[in-house]
Amino acid sequence: MTTARTPTTTYPMTIFHKPNCSTSRNVLGLIRESGVEPEIVLYLETPPSKKKLRELAKAMGMGARDLLRTKEAPYEALGLADPKLTDDQLFDFIVANPILLQRPIVVSPRGTLMCRPWERVREILPTA
């Protein structure tokens, strides 16, 4: 069994979090177990700006389409599968419908990751 470290603020981490998502909860648990208390962005309540979405996508080496949750109702209703839609347009849709944002996204000094599967967060946790 792993012992949790005393929470620290010296290792800045941010998680774009949805509390009722099990993957997001698992990622948050691993971060806390590592001894870090991250900044938690409840992105459904406080959606990231278009500029922030661009920064996150760039940091992960992804395009806007990679950030989309394709199984959410707005995806089909808004016709977001259309390959003619640009990243700029897709970012606008995510800002207007934050439920479309794939999660959890974690930002740390070691990188920015879409933590799916949730174990991926280990790649950017502080080293012992």
Short mmCIF file of C-alpha atoms in Angstrom, two decimals:
data_model
loop_
_atom_site.label_atom_id
_atom_site.label_comp_id
_atom_site.label_asym_id
_atom_site.label_seq_id
_atom_site.Cartn_x
_atom_site.Cartn_y
_atom_site.Cartn_z
CA MET A 1 0.00 0.00 0.00
CA THR A 2 1.23 3.48 -0.86
CA THR A 3 1.50 6.07 1.87
CA ALA A 4 0.33 9.56 0.98
CA ARG A 5 2.87 12.31 1.37
CA THR A 6 2.15 15.54 3.22
CA PRO A 7 0.47 17.89 0.71
CA THR A 8 2.76 20.50 -0.76
CA THR A 9 2.29 23.61 -2.82
CA THR A 10 5.90 23.67 -4.03
CA TYR A 11 5.02 21.46 -7.00
CA PRO A 12 2.37 23.38 -8.94
CA MET A 13 -0.21 21.21 -10.65
CA THR A 14 -3.59 22.00 -12.16
CA ILE A 15 -6.35 19.53 -12.97
CA PHE A 16 -9.31 20.31 -15.20
CA HIS A 17 -11.74 18.22 -13.18
CA LYS A 18 -15.28 16.86 -13.26
CA PRO A 19 -16.10 15.53 -9.77
CA ASN A 20 -18.63 12.92 -10.91
CA CYS A 21 -16.21 11.39 -13.45
CA SER A 22 -14.45 8.33 -12.02
CA THR A 23 -11.39 8.83 -14.22
CA SER A 24 -11.05 12.41 -13.04
CA ARG A 25 -11.48 11.37 -9.40
CA ASN A 26 -8.83 8.64 -9.78
CA VAL A 27 -6.37 11.14 -11.27
CA LEU A 28 -7.02 13.63 -8.47
CA GLY A 29 -6.49 10.85 -5.93
CA LEU A 30 -3.10 9.91 -7.41
CA ILE A 31 -2.01 13.54 -7.45
CA ARG A 32 -2.93 13.94 -3.79
CA GLU A 33 -1.33 10.61 -2.91
CA SER A 34 1.92 11.94 -4.39
CA GLY A 35 1.84 14.74 -1.83
CA VAL A 36 0.58 17.51 -4.10
CA GLU A 37 -2.59 19.53 -3.57
CA PRO A 38 -3.38 20.74 -7.09
CA GLU A 39 -5.31 23.72 -8.28
CA ILE A 40 -8.69 22.25 -9.22
CA VAL A 41 -10.51 23.83 -12.15
CA LEU A 42 -14.14 22.72 -12.21
CA TYR A 43 -14.31 23.34 -15.93
CA LEU A 44 -18.08 22.93 -16.22
CA GLU A 45 -18.51 25.85 -13.79
CA THR A 46 -15.51 27.84 -15.00
CA PRO A 47 -14.81 26.87 -18.61
CA PRO A 48 -11.32 27.55 -19.95
CA SER A 49 -11.04 30.35 -22.48
CA LYS A 50 -10.38 29.69 -26.13
CA LYS A 51 -6.82 30.93 -25.57
CA LYS A 52 -6.34 28.49 -22.68
CA LEU A 53 -7.73 25.60 -24.75
CA ARG A 54 -5.23 26.42 -27.51
CA GLU A 55 -2.39 26.49 -24.97
CA LEU A 56 -3.43 23.14 -23.48
CA ALA A 57 -3.80 21.51 -26.90
CA LYS A 58 -0.40 22.83 -28.03
CA ALA A 59 1.28 21.64 -24.82
CA MET A 60 -0.13 18.15 -25.42
CA GLY A 61 0.68 18.14 -29.15
CA MET A 62 -3.01 17.87 -30.00
CA GLY A 63 -5.56 19.64 -32.12
CA ALA A 64 -8.99 20.82 -31.05
CA ARG A 65 -10.63 17.63 -32.30
CA ASP A 66 -8.47 15.60 -29.89
CA LEU A 67 -10.02 17.52 -26.98
CA LEU A 68 -13.60 16.60 -27.91
CA ARG A 69 -15.78 14.11 -26.07
CA THR A 70 -17.55 12.52 -29.00
CA LYS A 71 -20.14 10.67 -26.90
CA GLU A 72 -21.71 13.78 -25.39
CA ALA A 73 -25.08 14.88 -26.79
CA PRO A 74 -23.89 18.26 -28.12
CA TYR A 75 -21.25 16.57 -30.29
CA GLU A 76 -23.83 14.99 -32.56
CA ALA A 77 -26.43 17.75 -32.19
CA LEU A 78 -23.92 20.39 -33.32
CA GLY A 79 -22.57 18.29 -36.19
CA LEU A 80 -19.03 18.32 -34.81
CA ALA A 81 -18.01 15.21 -36.72
CA ASP A 82 -17.89 17.39 -39.85
CA PRO A 83 -14.24 17.27 -41.01
CA LYS A 84 -14.61 20.75 -42.53
CA LEU A 85 -14.76 22.35 -39.08
CA THR A 86 -11.53 24.14 -38.19
CA ASP A 87 -9.72 24.02 -34.86
CA ASP A 88 -10.83 27.61 -34.33
CA GLN A 89 -14.48 26.63 -34.75
CA LEU A 90 -14.12 23.54 -32.58
CA PHE A 91 -12.51 25.54 -29.77
CA ASP A 92 -15.49 27.93 -29.94
CA PHE A 93 -17.88 24.99 -29.54
CA ILE A 94 -15.94 23.67 -26.53
CA VAL A 95 -15.99 27.10 -24.86
CA ALA A 96 -19.76 27.35 -25.43
CA ASN A 97 -20.36 23.70 -24.40
CA PRO A 98 -17.67 22.75 -21.85
CA ILE A 99 -19.22 19.28 -21.44
CA LEU A 100 -17.48 18.57 -24.76
CA LEU A 101 -14.01 18.90 -23.19
CA GLN A 102 -12.28 15.57 -22.72
CA ARG A 103 -11.01 15.14 -19.19
CA PRO A 104 -9.07 15.13 -17.04
CA ILE A 105 -6.32 17.37 -18.31
CA VAL A 106 -3.42 17.86 -15.90
CA VAL A 107 -0.73 20.53 -16.10
CA SER A 108 2.51 20.09 -14.16
CA PRO A 109 6.14 21.19 -14.39
CA ARG A 110 6.84 17.83 -16.07
CA GLY A 111 4.27 18.33 -18.82
CA THR A 112 0.61 18.56 -19.75
CA LEU A 113 -1.40 15.41 -20.32
CA MET A 114 -4.85 14.16 -21.17
CA CYS A 115 -4.94 11.55 -18.43
CA ARG A 116 -6.79 8.76 -20.20
CA PRO A 117 -6.25 6.15 -19.01
CA TRP A 118 -6.05 7.71 -15.56
CA GLU A 119 -2.73 6.03 -14.75
CA ARG A 120 -1.00 8.34 -17.25
CA VAL A 121 -0.86 11.04 -14.58
CA ARG A 122 2.07 9.13 -13.05
CA GLU A 123 4.19 10.36 -15.99
CA ILE A 124 4.01 13.96 -14.72
CA LEU A 125 3.91 13.54 -10.95
CA PRO A 126 6.86 14.76 -8.89
CA THR A 127 9.64 12.23 -8.58
CA ALA A 128 10.47 10.87 -5.15
#
